[in-house]
Short mmCIF file of C-alpha atoms in Angstrom, two decimals:
data_model
loop_
_atom_site.label_atom_id
_atom_site.label_comp_id
_atom_site.label_asym_id
_atom_site.label_seq_id
_atom_site.Cartn_x
_atom_site.Cartn_y
_atom_site.Cartn_z
CA UNK A 1 -117.23 21.14 74.14
CA UNK A 2 -116.15 17.49 73.94
CA UNK A 3 -118.22 15.10 76.02
CA UNK A 4 -116.58 12.27 77.97
CA UNK A 5 -119.02 9.85 76.32
CA UNK A 6 -117.60 10.74 72.88
CA UNK A 7 -114.11 9.81 74.10
CA UNK A 8 -115.35 6.54 75.56
CA UNK A 9 -117.17 5.63 72.34
CA UNK A 10 -114.03 6.12 70.25
CA UNK A 11 -111.76 4.28 72.70
CA UNK A 12 -113.52 1.01 73.58
CA UNK A 13 -110.17 -0.56 74.55
CA UNK A 14 -110.23 1.55 77.73
CA UNK A 15 -112.51 -1.17 79.11
CA UNK A 16 -110.45 -4.05 77.69
CA UNK A 17 -107.44 -3.94 75.36
CA UNK A 18 -108.93 -6.83 73.35
CA UNK A 19 -111.61 -4.44 72.09
CA UNK A 20 -109.10 -3.14 69.50
CA UNK A 21 -109.53 -6.51 67.78
CA UNK A 22 -113.17 -5.58 67.10
CA UNK A 23 -112.25 -2.37 65.28
CA UNK A 24 -113.32 -2.67 61.63
CA UNK A 25 -110.05 -1.24 60.25
CA UNK A 26 -107.96 -3.57 62.38
CA UNK A 27 -110.11 -6.62 61.58
CA UNK A 28 -109.84 -5.94 57.85
CA UNK A 29 -106.05 -5.51 58.04
CA UNK A 30 -105.52 -8.69 60.09
CA UNK A 31 -107.74 -10.92 57.95
CA UNK A 32 -105.65 -10.27 54.83
CA UNK A 33 -103.43 -13.10 53.66
CA UNK A 34 -100.88 -10.50 52.52
CA UNK A 35 -100.88 -8.06 55.40
CA UNK A 36 -99.97 -4.38 55.44
CA UNK A 37 -99.11 -3.80 59.10
CA UNK A 38 -97.33 -1.04 61.01
CA UNK A 39 -95.60 -0.81 64.37
CA UNK A 40 -95.11 2.19 66.64
CA UNK A 41 -91.43 3.12 66.40
CA UNK A 42 -90.90 6.75 67.45
CA UNK A 43 -92.04 8.79 70.43
CA UNK A 44 -92.22 11.89 68.29
CA UNK A 45 -95.09 14.23 67.42
CA UNK A 46 -96.09 13.79 63.77
CA UNK A 47 -98.43 15.46 61.29
CA UNK A 48 -99.25 13.08 58.43
CA UNK A 49 -100.70 14.58 55.26
CA UNK A 50 -101.53 12.91 51.98
CA UNK A 51 -104.25 12.02 49.49
CA UNK A 52 -107.47 10.38 50.58
CA UNK A 53 -107.84 6.60 50.48
CA UNK A 54 -104.18 5.90 51.32
CA UNK A 55 -105.11 4.25 54.61
CA UNK A 56 -104.22 6.95 57.16
CA UNK A 57 -107.00 5.96 59.57
CA UNK A 58 -106.03 2.29 59.25
CA UNK A 59 -102.42 3.31 59.92
CA UNK A 60 -103.42 5.01 63.19
CA UNK A 61 -105.56 2.07 64.28
CA UNK A 62 -102.71 -0.37 63.57
CA UNK A 63 -100.31 1.75 65.62
CA UNK A 64 -102.86 1.57 68.45
CA UNK A 65 -103.10 -2.21 67.95
CA UNK A 66 -99.31 -2.46 68.22
CA UNK A 67 -99.17 -0.32 71.38
CA UNK A 68 -101.93 -2.31 73.07
CA UNK A 69 -101.32 -5.88 71.94
CA UNK A 70 -97.58 -5.99 71.28
CA UNK A 71 -96.05 -3.30 73.48
CA UNK A 72 -98.65 -3.75 76.25
CA UNK A 73 -99.10 -0.03 76.94
CA UNK A 74 -101.76 0.84 79.56
CA UNK A 75 -105.12 0.91 77.71
CA UNK A 76 -106.17 4.33 79.01
CA UNK A 77 -102.93 5.94 77.89
CA UNK A 78 -103.81 5.31 74.22
CA UNK A 79 -106.37 7.80 72.91
CA UNK A 80 -107.91 7.99 69.43
CA UNK A 81 -110.29 10.71 68.30
CA UNK A 82 -111.84 11.37 64.90
CA UNK A 83 -112.06 15.14 64.61
CA UNK A 84 -114.90 15.14 62.06
CA UNK A 85 -117.41 15.85 64.85
CA UNK A 86 -115.49 18.90 66.14
CA UNK A 87 -116.50 22.40 65.05
CA UNK A 88 -113.54 24.69 65.70
CA UNK A 89 -110.00 24.88 67.08
CA UNK A 90 -111.24 25.51 70.63
CA UNK A 91 -112.80 22.02 70.54
CA UNK A 92 -109.39 20.45 69.85
CA UNK A 93 -107.85 22.28 72.81
CA UNK A 94 -110.81 21.27 75.00
CA UNK A 95 -110.34 17.66 73.85
CA UNK A 96 -106.71 17.62 75.01
CA UNK A 97 -107.69 19.12 78.37
CA UNK A 98 -110.42 16.52 78.76
CA UNK A 99 -107.91 13.74 78.06
CA UNK A 100 -105.58 15.18 80.72
CA UNK A 101 -108.49 15.23 83.16
CA UNK A 102 -109.25 11.55 82.51
CA UNK A 103 -105.74 10.10 82.07
CA UNK A 104 -102.61 10.74 84.12
CA UNK A 105 -98.99 10.42 82.99
CA UNK A 106 -97.63 9.68 79.53
CA UNK A 107 -100.22 9.49 76.76
CA UNK A 108 -100.30 8.49 73.09
CA UNK A 109 -102.88 10.66 71.31
CA UNK A 110 -104.09 10.05 67.75
CA UNK A 111 -106.10 12.88 66.17
CA UNK A 112 -107.63 11.76 62.87
CA UNK A 113 -108.77 14.10 60.05
CA UNK A 114 -108.09 17.45 61.74
CA UNK A 115 -108.61 19.14 58.37
CA UNK A 116 -112.36 19.03 59.02
CA UNK A 117 -111.91 21.49 61.92
CA UNK A 118 -111.86 25.22 61.22
CA UNK A 119 -108.50 26.84 62.11
CA UNK A 120 -107.16 23.48 63.34
CA UNK A 121 -103.59 24.78 63.02
CA UNK A 122 -104.20 27.38 65.73
CA UNK A 123 -105.06 24.59 68.16
CA UNK A 124 -101.97 22.54 67.29
CA UNK A 125 -99.69 25.59 67.71
CA UNK A 126 -101.28 26.39 71.06
CA UNK A 127 -100.90 22.81 72.30
CA UNK A 128 -97.27 22.53 71.16
CA UNK A 129 -96.37 25.90 72.70
CA UNK A 130 -98.07 25.25 76.04
CA UNK A 131 -97.92 22.82 78.93
CA UNK A 132 -100.67 20.81 77.18
CA UNK A 133 -97.98 19.02 75.17
CA UNK A 134 -96.27 17.67 78.30
CA UNK A 135 -96.07 13.84 78.57
CA UNK A 136 -97.76 13.37 75.19
CA UNK A 137 -96.90 11.85 71.84
CA UNK A 138 -99.39 13.25 69.31
CA UNK A 139 -100.05 11.83 65.85
CA UNK A 140 -102.25 13.94 63.58
CA UNK A 141 -103.65 13.10 60.14
CA UNK A 142 -105.22 15.22 57.44
CA UNK A 143 -106.10 14.68 53.80
CA UNK A 144 -105.10 16.36 50.56
CA UNK A 145 -106.47 19.87 50.89
CA UNK A 146 -104.71 20.19 54.23
CA UNK A 147 -101.43 20.45 52.34
CA UNK A 148 -102.63 23.55 50.50
CA UNK A 149 -102.19 25.60 53.62
CA UNK A 150 -98.44 24.91 53.63
CA UNK A 151 -98.50 24.84 57.42
CA UNK A 152 -94.99 24.01 58.62
CA UNK A 153 -95.09 24.85 62.38
CA UNK A 154 -91.54 26.32 62.32
CA UNK A 155 -89.52 25.81 65.47
CA UNK A 156 -92.12 23.52 67.04
CA UNK A 157 -91.74 19.97 68.23
CA UNK A 158 -93.53 18.19 65.41
CA UNK A 159 -92.42 16.32 62.29
CA UNK A 160 -94.44 16.74 59.08
CA UNK A 161 -94.53 13.69 56.81
CA UNK A 162 -96.29 12.90 53.56
CA UNK A 163 -98.39 9.74 53.75
CA UNK A 164 -98.39 8.61 50.13
CA UNK A 165 -99.46 5.53 48.16
CA UNK A 166 -96.99 2.65 48.43
CA UNK A 167 -93.93 2.50 46.20
CA UNK A 168 -93.29 -0.59 44.08
CA UNK A 169 -90.72 -1.81 46.63
CA UNK A 170 -93.26 -1.48 49.44
CA UNK A 171 -95.81 -3.28 47.26
CA UNK A 172 -93.35 -6.17 46.83
CA UNK A 173 -92.87 -6.34 50.60
CA UNK A 174 -96.54 -7.27 50.82
CA UNK A 175 -97.08 -9.48 47.78
CA UNK A 176 -93.59 -10.80 47.02
CA UNK A 177 -92.30 -14.25 47.95
CA UNK A 178 -90.56 -14.68 51.28
CA UNK A 179 -87.21 -14.88 49.47
CA UNK A 180 -87.83 -11.63 47.59
CA UNK A 181 -89.02 -9.83 50.71
CA UNK A 182 -85.87 -10.85 52.59
CA UNK A 183 -83.74 -9.36 49.80
CA UNK A 184 -85.35 -5.91 49.94
CA UNK A 185 -83.48 -4.58 52.97
CA UNK A 186 -80.80 -3.08 50.70
CA UNK A 187 -81.18 0.62 49.85
CA UNK A 188 -78.53 2.46 47.85
CA UNK A 189 -77.64 6.17 47.97
CA UNK A 190 -76.70 6.59 44.28
CA UNK A 191 -73.06 7.37 45.02
CA UNK A 192 -71.87 5.76 41.76
CA UNK A 193 -72.99 3.43 38.97
CA UNK A 194 -71.09 0.42 40.34
CA UNK A 195 -73.25 0.61 43.47
CA UNK A 196 -76.39 0.42 41.34
CA UNK A 197 -75.02 -2.47 39.27
CA UNK A 198 -73.82 -4.51 42.27
CA UNK A 199 -77.18 -4.19 44.02
CA UNK A 200 -79.18 -4.95 40.86
CA UNK A 201 -77.01 -8.02 40.26
CA UNK A 202 -78.08 -9.43 43.64
CA UNK A 203 -81.76 -8.84 42.85
CA UNK A 204 -81.88 -9.87 39.19
CA UNK A 205 -82.43 -13.53 40.21
CA UNK A 206 -85.95 -12.37 41.14
CA UNK A 207 -86.57 -10.77 37.72
CA UNK A 208 -89.44 -13.05 36.66
CA UNK A 209 -91.31 -12.52 39.92
CA UNK A 210 -90.53 -8.79 40.00
CA UNK A 211 -91.80 -8.30 36.44
CA UNK A 212 -95.08 -10.08 37.19
CA UNK A 213 -95.60 -7.92 40.27
CA UNK A 214 -94.56 -4.82 38.35
CA UNK A 215 -97.29 -5.25 35.73
CA UNK A 216 -99.82 -5.61 38.55
CA UNK A 217 -98.45 -2.47 40.21
CA UNK A 218 -98.70 -0.52 36.95
CA UNK A 219 -102.42 -1.29 37.02
CA UNK A 220 -103.33 -0.84 40.69
CA UNK A 221 -100.56 1.36 42.07
CA UNK A 222 -100.00 1.79 45.78
CA UNK A 223 -103.52 2.63 46.99
CA UNK A 224 -104.64 -0.16 49.38
CA UNK A 225 -108.23 -0.49 48.16
CA UNK A 226 -107.15 -0.80 44.52
CA UNK A 227 -104.24 -3.19 45.07
CA UNK A 228 -106.14 -5.51 47.40
CA UNK A 229 -109.03 -5.74 44.92
CA UNK A 230 -106.67 -6.60 42.07
CA UNK A 231 -104.43 -8.98 44.00
CA UNK A 232 -107.16 -10.77 45.98
CA UNK A 233 -110.21 -10.55 43.70
CA UNK A 234 -108.50 -10.39 40.29
CA UNK A 235 -109.98 -7.04 39.22
CA UNK A 236 -110.47 -3.48 40.40
CA UNK A 237 -114.14 -2.59 40.81
CA UNK A 238 -115.67 0.19 38.73
CA UNK A 239 -116.89 1.88 41.89
CA UNK A 240 -113.29 2.12 43.11
CA UNK A 241 -112.29 4.18 40.07
CA UNK A 242 -115.34 6.36 40.71
CA UNK A 243 -114.49 6.84 44.40
CA UNK A 244 -111.02 8.14 43.59
CA UNK A 245 -112.34 10.49 40.90
CA UNK A 246 -114.93 11.89 43.31
CA UNK A 247 -112.19 12.44 45.92
CA UNK A 248 -110.26 14.53 43.41
CA UNK A 249 -113.26 16.59 42.33
CA UNK A 250 -114.43 17.02 45.93
CA UNK A 251 -111.09 18.54 46.93
CA UNK A 252 -111.16 20.88 43.93
CA UNK A 253 -114.65 22.06 44.91
CA UNK A 254 -113.61 22.39 48.54
CA UNK A 255 -111.10 25.11 47.64
CA UNK A 256 -113.63 26.77 45.32
CA UNK A 257 -111.92 26.00 42.02
CA UNK A 258 -113.47 24.94 38.72
CA UNK A 259 -114.03 21.22 38.07
CA UNK A 260 -114.13 21.98 34.34
CA UNK A 261 -110.74 23.72 34.30
CA UNK A 262 -109.19 21.04 36.54
CA UNK A 263 -110.47 18.34 34.17
CA UNK A 264 -109.04 20.23 31.16
CA UNK A 265 -105.65 20.55 32.83
CA UNK A 266 -105.66 16.82 33.68
CA UNK A 267 -106.52 16.07 30.05
CA UNK A 268 -103.54 18.19 29.04
CA UNK A 269 -101.29 16.27 31.42
CA UNK A 270 -102.43 12.98 29.87
CA UNK A 271 -101.98 14.22 26.30
CA UNK A 272 -98.44 15.37 27.11
CA UNK A 273 -97.55 12.48 29.40
CA UNK A 274 -93.78 11.95 29.56
CA UNK A 275 -93.30 14.90 27.16
CA UNK A 276 -92.19 18.39 28.09
CA UNK A 277 -94.66 21.24 27.66
CA UNK A 278 -94.97 24.93 28.41
CA UNK A 279 -97.76 26.61 30.33
CA UNK A 280 -98.74 28.54 27.21
CA UNK A 281 -98.92 25.41 25.06
CA UNK A 282 -101.11 23.47 27.49
CA UNK A 283 -103.38 26.50 27.99
CA UNK A 284 -103.80 26.87 24.23
CA UNK A 285 -104.19 23.15 23.52
CA UNK A 286 -106.82 22.64 26.24
CA UNK A 287 -108.50 26.06 25.73
CA UNK A 288 -107.99 26.99 29.36
CA UNK A 289 -107.69 30.74 28.90
CA UNK A 290 -104.25 31.76 30.09
CA UNK A 291 -100.91 30.29 31.12
CA UNK A 292 -101.45 31.82 34.58
CA UNK A 293 -104.57 29.69 35.07
CA UNK A 294 -102.73 26.61 33.79
CA UNK A 295 -99.90 27.19 36.27
CA UNK A 296 -102.33 27.73 39.16
CA UNK A 297 -104.16 24.45 38.52
CA UNK A 298 -100.97 22.45 37.98
CA UNK A 299 -99.75 23.70 41.37
CA UNK A 300 -103.12 22.97 43.00
CA UNK A 301 -103.11 19.41 41.61
CA UNK A 302 -99.61 18.91 43.01
CA UNK A 303 -100.66 20.23 46.43
CA UNK A 304 -103.61 17.82 46.33
CA UNK A 305 -101.14 14.94 45.76
CA UNK A 306 -102.55 14.14 42.33
CA UNK A 307 -99.56 15.01 40.15
CA UNK A 308 -95.96 16.10 40.59
CA UNK A 309 -94.39 18.76 38.39
CA UNK A 310 -90.86 18.16 37.11
CA UNK A 311 -88.53 20.79 35.69
CA UNK A 312 -85.27 21.01 33.76
CA UNK A 313 -82.26 19.68 35.68
CA UNK A 314 -78.77 21.01 34.96
CA UNK A 315 -76.54 17.92 35.42
CA UNK A 316 -73.37 20.00 35.35
CA UNK A 317 -74.41 22.30 38.19
CA UNK A 318 -76.60 19.56 39.73
CA UNK A 319 -79.62 21.79 40.31
CA UNK A 320 -83.17 22.32 39.11
CA UNK A 321 -83.72 25.13 36.59
CA UNK A 322 -87.26 26.50 36.67
CA UNK A 323 -87.67 27.42 33.02
CA UNK A 324 -90.74 27.48 30.83
CA UNK A 325 -90.74 23.78 30.05
CA UNK A 326 -91.96 21.16 32.51
CA UNK A 327 -93.30 17.63 32.72
CA UNK A 328 -96.09 16.35 34.96
CA UNK A 329 -96.66 12.80 36.19
CA UNK A 330 -99.34 11.32 38.44
CA UNK A 331 -97.97 10.42 41.86
CA UNK A 332 -99.32 6.90 41.43
CA UNK A 333 -100.12 4.79 38.32
CA UNK A 334 -103.64 4.07 39.56
CA UNK A 335 -104.46 7.79 39.35
CA UNK A 336 -103.32 7.71 35.71
CA UNK A 337 -105.96 5.05 35.04
CA UNK A 338 -108.65 6.83 37.07
CA UNK A 339 -108.24 10.07 35.12
CA UNK A 340 -107.70 8.36 31.76
CA UNK A 341 -110.99 6.46 32.15
CA UNK A 342 -112.92 9.52 33.27
CA UNK A 343 -111.51 12.07 30.84
CA UNK A 344 -110.96 9.96 27.72
CA UNK A 345 -113.04 6.85 28.47
CA UNK A 346 -109.98 4.60 28.05
CA UNK A 347 -109.78 1.48 30.20
CA UNK A 348 -107.13 -0.44 28.21
CA UNK A 349 -103.45 0.51 28.00
CA UNK A 350 -101.34 -0.98 25.21
CA UNK A 351 -98.04 0.80 25.92
CA UNK A 352 -96.94 1.04 29.54
CA UNK A 353 -93.63 2.83 28.85
CA UNK A 354 -94.96 6.30 29.70
CA UNK A 355 -96.53 5.05 32.92
CA UNK A 356 -93.22 3.37 33.82
CA UNK A 357 -91.39 6.66 33.29
CA UNK A 358 -93.84 8.36 35.65
CA UNK A 359 -93.40 5.69 38.32
CA UNK A 360 -89.60 5.94 38.16
CA UNK A 361 -89.63 9.75 38.28
CA UNK A 362 -92.03 9.81 41.24
CA UNK A 363 -90.21 7.20 43.30
CA UNK A 364 -86.81 8.79 42.68
CA UNK A 365 -88.27 12.16 43.68
CA UNK A 366 -89.48 10.71 46.99
CA UNK A 367 -86.04 9.17 47.63
CA UNK A 368 -83.73 11.95 46.43
CA UNK A 369 -85.77 15.15 46.23
CA UNK A 370 -84.17 17.06 43.36
CA UNK A 371 -85.11 15.17 40.21
CA UNK A 372 -85.80 16.64 36.78
CA UNK A 373 -85.23 16.07 33.07
CA UNK A 374 -82.62 17.29 30.60
CA UNK A 375 -83.27 18.96 27.30
CA UNK A 376 -80.94 20.81 25.01
CA UNK A 377 -80.29 19.43 21.57
CA UNK A 378 -80.89 16.00 23.10
CA UNK A 379 -83.28 14.97 25.82
CA UNK A 380 -82.92 12.63 28.80
CA UNK A 381 -86.07 11.41 30.57
CA UNK A 382 -84.86 11.68 34.18
CA UNK A 383 -81.78 13.40 35.59
CA UNK A 384 -80.54 13.77 39.19
CA UNK A 385 -77.11 14.30 40.77
CA UNK A 386 -74.74 13.13 38.03
CA UNK A 387 -77.07 10.35 36.83
CA UNK A 388 -79.16 10.25 33.67
CA UNK A 389 -81.95 7.71 33.11
CA UNK A 390 -83.64 6.80 29.86
CA UNK A 391 -86.75 4.63 30.03
CA UNK A 392 -86.75 2.16 27.14
CA UNK A 393 -89.42 -0.24 28.33
CA UNK A 394 -89.01 -2.70 25.44
CA UNK A 395 -87.15 -5.83 24.41
CA UNK A 396 -83.48 -5.85 23.34
CA UNK A 397 -82.30 -2.51 24.71
CA UNK A 398 -78.81 -1.47 23.54
CA UNK A 399 -76.27 0.99 24.95
CA UNK A 400 -76.66 3.04 21.76
CA UNK A 401 -80.27 3.79 22.81
CA UNK A 402 -78.94 6.34 25.30
CA UNK A 403 -78.78 9.91 23.86
CA UNK A 404 -75.32 11.26 23.07
CA UNK A 405 -75.04 13.49 26.14
CA UNK A 406 -72.00 13.77 28.42
CA UNK A 407 -73.03 12.44 31.80
CA UNK A 408 -70.97 10.61 34.41
CA UNK A 409 -73.51 7.82 35.03
CA UNK A 410 -75.97 6.56 32.41
CA UNK A 411 -78.81 4.09 33.02
CA UNK A 412 -81.22 2.56 30.52
CA UNK A 413 -84.34 0.97 31.98
CA UNK A 414 -85.53 -2.05 29.98
CA UNK A 415 -88.15 -4.75 30.23
CA UNK A 416 -85.67 -7.59 30.66
CA UNK A 417 -82.21 -6.64 29.32
CA UNK A 418 -79.42 -6.52 31.93
CA UNK A 419 -75.92 -5.39 30.92
CA UNK A 420 -73.10 -3.20 32.23
CA UNK A 421 -70.30 -1.35 30.44
CA UNK A 422 -67.88 -0.23 33.13
CA UNK A 423 -65.64 1.71 30.74
CA UNK A 424 -68.48 3.82 29.33
CA UNK A 425 -70.24 4.05 32.71
CA UNK A 426 -73.47 2.68 31.23
CA UNK A 427 -75.95 0.25 32.77
CA UNK A 428 -78.99 -1.45 31.27
CA UNK A 429 -81.30 -2.86 33.93
CA UNK A 430 -84.93 -4.04 34.02
CA UNK A 431 -87.16 -1.24 35.36
CA UNK A 432 -88.71 -3.59 37.93
CA UNK A 433 -85.28 -4.45 39.37
CA UNK A 434 -84.10 -0.83 39.34
CA UNK A 435 -87.08 0.24 41.48
CA UNK A 436 -86.03 -2.32 44.12
CA UNK A 437 -82.46 -1.08 44.62
CA UNK A 438 -83.37 2.15 46.48
#
């Protein structure tokens, strides 16, 4: 049973809309010199899932700020509730009924961290299928382990979105110069190589700035706590690395899996970073026990938004081929550093090329979906559609650095080299600029 007092406590703006300005999440977001802000755009039910510490609660509070202070929505029609204090799915249904009792007409309801509630999905299905959903826009958040349930709510009026760490382009929208930020509205669809070249040519004037920001991003990634510490204070605190490691281990324990095996699999991912491996080889190398266990934990770590598994891509049939070999990259460079420090005690990185490859693969996967790698007699780091990408994060990259493989569109990612051979359909472009074109 949800008490009216609990609703009042979590919605102080019901008394005065200015109370949202006293919310700690909102105050912190607004005091930043380089602000990460959001506005409410769609009257559509949404379920947002993603790793912890990506700022989901802040996101909800900033949507509420926008509704109250910018869009001037009636204060009582905006309802936030942290579900951590609820016990079971009946409490969620009772909460919605209580809101209907207190507030008439259209309502914007924000349910935070529903994953803490047992059988939460039963409540959401009931609400969506009943008259309780009438005149409501409902935003729901949940953290990593929520995704393990693979709940999709087929046929129901709700959109499921991943809430992930920021991409490099999004990072530049916060910390880039005004001129750079204005230039980031372009987003290509990878129809052909000329499209990539023409867009990169417009952005290459910002190469010096983009490269400086890129090296920062390779250290802090797209997690707000980490990037604000680095960009505002000059360093990421040790406790921040520890917080993210504890999140990972907590979620492993929550689903009753072994911390030791998970750590061994993560060590295997680091040892084979940017290289292909088989389940048998990683199981043997890390003394895990069997390839079945290795596969299970690699899938769990992907469902927890820690890594993403990549498979062979057939560029001639333009499809993923799920064979024995795979690669695995962290979904964010900061997680690479967190795990590398904890597992191997390494805090200094001399060669960023493997991390760059992981960033490019992850961000292309988010944009395009079907991304893999090619290996036959030759290997290509990243392949999608009829494009092949080789990461050569070094000085003086040449067209001859691309493997001798027949592909329609070939891209080499460099540190600074920028060149285009229209006849051979080959482009060399700085990695930092490439990540800004899509």
